[in-house]
Amino acid sequence: MTDSTVFAAGGVVWRLVDGKLRVLLVSRASYRDLTLPKGKVEANETLMETAVREIREETGIRVSLGIPVGVSHYRLPNGREKIVHYWAAEATDAAIQTSTFTPNKEIAAVEWLSLKKARARLSYPVDREILESFAARVDEGVLRTFPLVALRHAKAKARTEWEGTEGERPLTTRGRRQANALVAPLLAFGVRRIWSSPAERCVRTVTPLSAALGRRIERTELISQEAWEIGASDAKTVVRARVAARKPVVLCSHGPVLPDIMTELAYTTGTMPGAYLGSPSNLDTAAFSVAHLSVDDPGSGIIAIETHDPRF
């Protein structure tokens, strides 16, 4: 990877029409091609934000990201490398009804096609590879998913610099910036519920998200560090309830508690715990891991996990 690398993001946008799967391709006016919706990352933007923004700009459809379905690498005519990250993204009936798409100088048309027709009509092999990855997930029956996000609180004032109680330890200036920067990436995954340790540093981390959603923060000592330190935490109860609810949710907690949350998530979903949980559990402040679970059968295992570092 070099400074000349171009990063981009997009999605395989899908919907069911009379029970039949259709995916959305865009026809670009200037290139006269048929491709997946995608675009370049803008300054101070995460890949997730880019994917959601570009899909909306090119198709008029608001989506939330589902499972990751691949990364394409290729050379541009000028010799620069381009890396594009893709997620599956359902176009709900409501999103279709409120679509703002009209043909324009960039996108001449959008087309809903079957997987077979989409394979045949896509203009580029790299797009077909992404579509094949998506099709494999369809064959596995894991298309409809919801995210459970494990989030470590943003940067807080050091214990040695704080004279108050541990639960009242506040965020630093950097931590407040991190909290604000978390809103758009978490919204990209469709998070709608917020559960948090009652510690000030956790609550303040998700306060901007709460304001953006217009939803309250559900506080529970069961995932607090103070409870963990005395052996009174209970990640199992929290995780099981959230998995059973099958709603997109973020759990904001502490470094020592996160491994328990991820381990209980594995057990709750019928997934064998293992080394793969190491990185998703060992998060820096304001980093988060997204576990994608089946809406139809959340006990069928963790479908995918992705981990994202803080912007600041």
Coordinates of N, CA, C and O in Angstrom, one line a residue, residues 150-272:
A150 N -19.7 -4.5 19.6 CA -19.0 -4.3 20.9 C -18.1 -3.1 20.8 O -17.2 -3.1 19.9
L151 N -18.3 -2.1 21.6 CA -17.6 -0.9 21.5 C -16.8 -0.6 22.8 O -17.4 -0.7 23.9
R152 N -15.6 -0.3 22.7 CA -14.8 0.2 23.9 C -15.0 1.7 24.0 O -14.9 2.4 23.0
H153 N -15.2 2.2 25.2 CA -15.4 3.6 25.4 C -14.2 4.4 24.8 O -13.1 3.9 24.6
A154 N -14.5 5.7 24.6 CA -13.5 6.6 24.0 C -12.4 6.9 25.1 O -12.5 6.5 26.2
K155 N -11.4 7.6 24.6 CA -10.3 8.0 25.5 C -10.7 8.8 26.7 O -11.4 9.8 26.6
A156 N -10.4 8.2 27.9 CA -10.8 8.9 29.2 C -9.5 9.4 29.9 O -8.4 9.0 29.6
K157 N -9.8 10.3 30.8 CA -8.7 10.8 31.6 C -8.0 9.6 32.4 O -8.7 8.8 32.9
A158 N -6.7 9.7 32.5 CA -6.0 8.6 33.2 C -6.4 8.5 34.7 O -6.7 9.6 35.3
R159 N -6.4 7.4 35.3 CA -6.7 7.2 36.7 C -5.8 8.1 37.6 O -6.3 8.6 38.6
T160 N -4.5 8.2 37.2 CA -3.6 8.9 38.0 C -3.8 10.4 37.9 O -3.3 11.2 38.8
E161 N -4.6 10.9 37.0 CA -4.9 12.3 36.8 C -6.3 12.6 37.3 O -6.7 13.8 37.2
W162 N -7.0 11.7 37.9 CA -8.4 11.9 38.3 C -8.6 11.6 39.8 O -8.2 10.6 40.3
E163 N -9.2 12.6 40.5 CA -9.3 12.5 41.9 C -10.7 12.0 42.4 O -10.9 11.7 43.5
G164 N -11.6 11.9 41.4 CA -13.0 11.5 41.7 C -13.1 10.0 41.7 O -12.1 9.2 41.7
T165 N -14.3 9.5 41.7 CA -14.5 8.0 41.7 C -14.3 7.5 40.3 O -14.3 8.2 39.3
E166 N -14.0 6.2 40.3 CA -13.7 5.5 39.0 C -14.8 5.6 38.0 O -14.6 5.9 36.8
G167 N -16.0 5.5 38.5 CA -17.2 5.5 37.6 C -17.4 6.9 37.0 O -18.1 7.0 36.0
E168 N -16.9 7.9 37.6 CA -17.1 9.3 37.2 C -15.9 9.8 36.3 O -16.0 11.0 35.9
R169 N -15.0 9.0 36.0 CA -13.8 9.4 35.3 C -14.3 9.9 33.9 O -14.9 9.1 33.1
P170 N -14.0 11.1 33.5 CA -14.5 11.6 32.2 C -13.7 11.4 31.0 O -12.5 10.9 31.1
L171 N -14.2 11.7 29.8 CA -13.5 11.6 28.6 C -12.5 12.8 28.5 O -12.8 13.9 29.0
T172 N -11.5 12.6 27.8 CA -10.6 13.7 27.4 C -11.1 14.5 26.2 O -12.1 14.1 25.6
T173 N -10.4 15.5 25.8 CA -10.8 16.2 24.6 C -10.8 15.3 23.4 O -11.7 15.3 22.6
R174 N -9.7 14.5 23.4 CA -9.6 13.5 22.3 C -10.8 12.5 22.3 O -11.4 12.2 21.3
G175 N -11.1 12.1 23.5 CA -12.2 11.2 23.7 C -13.5 11.7 23.2 O -14.4 11.0 22.6
R176 N -13.8 13.0 23.5 CA -15.0 13.6 23.0 C -15.1 13.7 21.5 O -16.1 13.5 20.9
R177 N -13.9 14.0 20.9 CA -13.8 14.0 19.4 C -14.1 12.5 18.9 O -14.8 12.4 17.9
Q178 N -13.6 11.5 19.6 CA -13.8 10.2 19.1 C -15.3 9.8 19.2 O -15.9 9.2 18.4
A179 N -15.9 10.2 20.3 CA -17.4 10.0 20.5 C -18.2 10.5 19.4 O -19.1 9.9 18.9
N180 N -17.9 11.8 19.0 CA -18.6 12.4 17.9 C -18.4 11.7 16.6 O -19.3 11.5 15.7
A181 N -17.1 11.2 16.4 CA -16.7 10.6 15.1 C -17.3 9.2 15.0 O -17.4 8.6 13.9
L182 N -17.8 8.6 16.1 CA -18.3 7.3 16.1 C -19.8 7.2 15.5 O -20.2 6.2 15.1
V183 N -20.4 8.4 15.5 CA -21.8 8.4 15.1 C -22.1 7.8 13.7 O -22.9 6.9 13.5
A184 N -21.4 8.4 12.8 CA -21.7 8.0 11.4 C -21.3 6.6 11.1 O -22.1 5.9 10.4
P185 N -20.2 6.1 11.5 CA -19.9 4.7 11.3 C -20.9 3.7 11.9 O -21.3 2.7 11.3
L186 N -21.3 4.0 13.1 CA -22.3 3.1 13.7 C -23.7 3.2 13.1 O -24.4 2.2 12.9
L187 N -24.0 4.4 12.6 CA -25.3 4.5 11.9 C -25.2 3.8 10.5 O -26.2 3.3 10.0
A188 N -24.0 3.7 10.0 CA -23.8 3.0 8.7 C -24.3 1.5 8.8 O -24.7 0.9 7.9
F189 N -24.1 1.0 10.0 CA -24.4 -0.4 10.2 C -25.9 -0.5 10.7 O -26.3 -1.6 11.1
G190 N -26.6 0.6 10.8 CA -28.0 0.5 11.2 C -28.3 0.4 12.7 O -29.4 0.0 13.0
V191 N -27.3 0.7 13.5 CA -27.5 0.6 15.0 C -28.7 1.4 15.4 O -28.8 2.6 15.0
R192 N -29.6 0.8 16.2 CA -30.8 1.5 16.6 C -31.0 1.4 18.1 O -31.8 2.1 18.7
R193 N -30.3 0.5 18.8 CA -30.4 0.4 20.3 C -29.0 0.6 20.9 O -28.0 0.3 20.3
I194 N -29.0 1.2 22.1 CA -27.7 1.5 22.8 C -27.8 0.9 24.2 O -28.7 1.3 25.0
W195 N -26.9 0.0 24.5 CA -26.7 -0.4 25.9 C -25.3 -0.1 26.3 O -24.3 -0.2 25.6
S196 N -25.2 0.3 27.6 CA -23.9 0.8 28.1 C -23.6 0.5 29.5 O -24.6 0.5 30.3
S197 N -22.4 0.4 29.9 CA -21.9 0.4 31.3 C -22.3 1.8 31.8 O -22.3 2.8 31.0
P198 N -22.7 1.9 33.0 CA -23.1 3.2 33.6 C -21.9 4.2 33.9 O -22.1 5.3 34.2
A199 N -20.7 3.7 33.7 CA -19.6 4.6 33.9 C -19.6 5.8 33.0 O -20.0 5.7 31.8
E200 N -19.2 6.9 33.5 CA -19.3 8.2 32.8 C -18.6 8.1 31.4 O -19.1 8.6 30.4
R201 N -17.4 7.5 31.4 CA -16.7 7.4 30.1 C -17.4 6.6 29.1 O -17.2 6.8 27.9
C202 N -18.2 5.6 29.5 CA -19.0 4.8 28.5 C -20.2 5.6 28.1 O -20.5 5.7 26.9
V203 N -20.9 6.1 29.0 CA -22.2 6.9 28.7 C -21.9 8.0 27.8 O -22.6 8.3 26.8
R204 N -20.8 8.8 28.0 CA -20.5 9.9 27.2 C -20.0 9.5 25.8 O -20.2 10.3 24.9
T205 N -19.5 8.3 25.7 CA -19.0 7.8 24.4 C -20.2 7.6 23.5 O -20.1 7.9 22.3
V206 N -21.3 7.2 24.0 CA -22.5 6.9 23.2 C -23.6 8.0 23.2 O -24.6 7.9 22.6
T207 N -23.3 9.1 24.0 CA -24.3 10.2 24.0 C -24.5 10.8 22.7 O -25.7 11.1 22.3
P208 N -23.5 11.1 21.9 CA -23.7 11.7 20.6 C -24.6 10.8 19.7 O -25.4 11.2 18.9
L209 N -24.4 9.5 19.8 CA -25.2 8.5 19.0 C -26.6 8.5 19.5 O -27.5 8.5 18.7
S210 N -26.8 8.6 20.8 CA -28.1 8.7 21.4 C -28.9 9.9 20.9 O -30.1 9.8 20.5
A211 N -28.2 11.0 20.8 CA -28.8 12.2 20.3 C -29.2 12.1 18.8 O -30.2 12.5 18.4
A212 N -28.3 11.5 18.0 CA -28.6 11.3 16.6 C -29.8 10.4 16.4 O -30.5 10.7 15.4
L213 N -29.9 9.4 17.2 CA -31.0 8.4 17.0 C -32.3 8.9 17.7 O -33.4 8.4 17.3
G214 N -32.1 9.8 18.6 CA -33.3 10.1 19.4 C -33.8 9.0 20.3 O -35.0 8.9 20.6
R215 N -32.8 8.2 20.8 CA -33.1 7.1 21.7 C -32.3 7.1 22.9 O -31.2 7.6 22.9
R216 N -32.8 6.6 24.0 CA -32.2 6.7 25.3 C -31.1 5.6 25.4 O -31.1 4.6 24.6
I217 N -30.2 5.8 26.3 CA -29.1 4.9 26.5 C -29.6 3.9 27.7 O -29.9 4.4 28.8
E218 N -29.6 2.7 27.4 CA -29.9 1.7 28.5 C -28.7 1.4 29.2 O -27.7 0.8 28.7
R219 N -28.6 1.6 30.5 CA -27.4 1.5 31.3 C -27.6 0.2 32.2 O -28.6 -0.1 32.8
T220 N -26.5 -0.6 32.2 CA -26.5 -1.8 33.0 C -25.1 -2.0 33.6 O -24.1 -2.0 33.0
E221 N -25.2 -2.3 34.9 CA -23.9 -2.6 35.7 C -23.3 -4.0 35.3 O -22.2 -4.2 35.5
L222 N -24.1 -4.8 34.6 CA -23.7 -6.1 34.2 C -22.5 -6.1 33.3 O -21.8 -7.1 33.2
I223 N -22.2 -5.0 32.6 CA -21.1 -4.9 31.7 C -20.1 -3.8 32.1 O -19.4 -3.2 31.3
S224 N -20.2 -3.4 33.4 CA -19.3 -2.4 33.9 C -18.0 -3.0 34.4 O -17.9 -4.1 34.8
Q225 N -17.0 -2.1 34.4 CA -15.7 -2.6 34.8 C -15.6 -2.8 36.3 O -15.0 -3.7 36.8
E226 N -16.3 -1.9 37.0 CA -16.4 -2.1 38.5 C -17.0 -3.4 38.9 O -16.5 -4.1 39.8
A227 N -18.1 -3.8 38.2 CA -18.7 -5.1 38.5 C -17.7 -6.2 38.1 O -17.6 -7.2 38.8
W228 N -17.0 -6.1 37.0 CA -16.1 -7.1 36.5 C -14.9 -7.3 37.6 O -14.5 -8.4 37.8
E229 N -14.5 -6.2 38.1 CA -13.3 -6.3 39.1 C -13.7 -7.0 40.3 O -12.8 -7.6 41.0
I230 N -14.9 -7.0 40.7 CA -15.3 -7.8 41.9 C -16.0 -9.1 41.6 O -16.6 -9.7 42.5
G231 N -16.0 -9.5 40.3 CA -16.6 -10.7 39.9 C -18.1 -10.7 39.9 O -18.8 -11.8 39.9
A232 N -18.7 -9.5 39.7 CA -20.2 -9.4 39.7 C -20.7 -9.1 38.3 O -21.9 -8.9 38.2
S233 N -19.9 -9.0 37.3 CA -20.4 -8.7 35.9 C -21.1 -9.9 35.4 O -20.9 -11.1 35.8
D234 N -21.9 -9.7 34.4 CA -22.7 -10.8 33.8 C -23.0 -10.5 32.3 O -24.1 -10.1 31.9
A235 N -21.9 -10.7 31.5 CA -22.1 -10.4 30.1 C -23.1 -11.4 29.4 O -23.8 -11.0 28.5
K236 N -23.2 -12.6 30.0 CA -24.1 -13.6 29.4 C -25.5 -13.1 29.3 O -26.2 -13.2 28.3
T237 N -26.0 -12.5 30.4 CA -27.4 -12.1 30.5 C -27.6 -11.0 29.4 O -28.6 -11.0 28.7
V238 N -26.7 -10.0 29.4 CA -26.9 -8.9 28.4 C -26.8 -9.4 27.0 O -27.7 -9.0 26.2
V239 N -25.8 -10.2 26.7 CA -25.6 -10.7 25.3 C -26.8 -11.5 24.9 O -27.4 -11.4 23.7
R240 N -27.3 -12.4 25.7 CA -28.4 -13.3 25.3 C -29.6 -12.5 25.1 O -30.4 -12.8 24.1
A241 N -29.9 -11.5 25.9 CA -31.1 -10.7 25.7 C -31.0 -9.9 24.3 O -32.0 -9.8 23.6
R242 N -29.8 -9.4 24.0 CA -29.7 -8.6 22.8 C -29.8 -9.5 21.6 O -30.3 -9.1 20.5
V243 N -29.2 -10.7 21.6 CA -29.3 -11.6 20.5 C -30.7 -12.1 20.3 O -31.2 -12.1 19.2
A244 N -31.4 -12.3 21.4 CA -32.8 -12.8 21.3 C -33.7 -11.7 20.7 O -34.7 -12.0 20.0
A245 N -33.3 -10.4 20.9 CA -34.1 -9.3 20.4 C -34.0 -9.1 18.9 O -34.9 -8.6 18.2
R246 N -32.9 -9.6 18.4 CA -32.6 -9.5 16.9 C -32.7 -8.1 16.4 O -33.2 -7.9 15.2
K247 N -32.2 -7.1 17.1 CA -32.2 -5.7 16.7 C -30.8 -5.2 16.6 O -30.0 -5.6 17.5
P248 N -30.5 -4.3 15.7 CA -29.1 -3.8 15.6 C -28.8 -3.0 16.9 O -29.5 -2.1 17.3
V249 N -27.7 -3.4 17.6 CA -27.4 -2.8 18.9 C -25.9 -2.6 19.1 O -25.1 -3.3 18.5
V250 N -25.6 -1.6 19.9 CA -24.2 -1.4 20.3 C -24.2 -1.6 21.8 O -25.0 -1.1 22.6
L251 N -23.1 -2.3 22.3 CA -22.8 -2.5 23.7 C -21.5 -1.8 24.0 O -20.5 -2.2 23.5
C252 N -21.6 -0.7 24.8 CA -20.4 0.1 25.1 C -19.9 -0.3 26.5 O -20.6 -0.2 27.5
S253 N -18.7 -0.8 26.5 CA -18.1 -1.3 27.7 C -16.6 -1.0 27.8 O -16.1 -0.1 27.2
H254 N -15.9 -1.8 28.6 CA -14.5 -1.6 29.0 C -13.6 -2.7 28.4 O -14.0 -3.8 28.2
G255 N -12.3 -2.3 28.3 CA -11.3 -3.3 27.8 C -11.4 -4.6 28.5 O -11.4 -5.7 27.8
P256 N -11.4 -4.7 29.8 CA -11.4 -6.0 30.5 C -12.7 -6.8 30.3 O -12.7 -8.0 30.4
V257 N -13.8 -6.1 30.0 CA -15.1 -6.8 29.9 C -15.3 -7.3 28.4 O -16.1 -8.3 28.2
L258 N -14.7 -6.7 27.5 CA -15.0 -7.0 26.1 C -14.7 -8.5 25.7 O -15.5 -9.1 25.0
P259 N -13.6 -9.1 26.2 CA -13.4 -10.5 25.9 C -14.6 -11.4 26.4 O -15.0 -12.4 25.8
D260 N -15.2 -11.0 27.6 CA -16.3 -11.8 28.1 C -17.5 -11.6 27.2 O -18.3 -12.5 26.9
I261 N -17.7 -10.4 26.7 CA -18.8 -10.1 25.8 C -18.7 -10.9 24.5 O -19.7 -11.6 24.1
M262 N -17.5 -10.9 23.9 CA -17.3 -11.7 22.7 C -17.4 -13.2 22.9 O -18.0 -13.9 22.0
T263 N -16.9 -13.7 24.0 CA -17.0 -15.1 24.3 C -18.4 -15.5 24.5 O -18.9 -16.6 24.0
E264 N -19.2 -14.7 25.2 CA -20.6 -15.1 25.5 C -21.4 -15.0 24.2 O -22.3 -15.8 23.9
L265 N -21.0 -14.1 23.3 CA -21.6 -14.0 22.0 C -21.4 -15.2 21.2 O -22.3 -15.8 20.5
A266 N -20.2 -15.8 21.2 CA -19.9 -17.0 20.6 C -20.8 -18.1 21.1 O -21.4 -18.9 20.4
Y267 N -20.8 -18.3 22.4 CA -21.6 -19.4 23.0 C -23.1 -19.2 22.7 O -23.8 -20.2 22.4
T268 N -23.6 -18.0 22.8 CA -25.0 -17.7 22.6 C -25.5 -18.1 21.2 O -26.6 -18.5 21.0
T269 N -24.6 -17.8 20.2 CA -24.9 -18.1 18.8 C -24.5 -19.4 18.4 O -24.6 -19.7 17.2
G270 N -24.0 -20.3 19.3 CA -23.6 -21.6 18.9 C -22.3 -21.7 18.1 O -22.1 -22.6 17.3
T271 N -21.4 -20.7 18.3 CA -20.1 -20.6 17.6 C -19.1 -21.1 18.6 O -19.0 -20.7 19.8
M272 N -18.1 -21.9 18.1 CA -17.0 -22.3 18.9 C -16.1 -21.1 19.2 O -15.5 -20.6 18.3

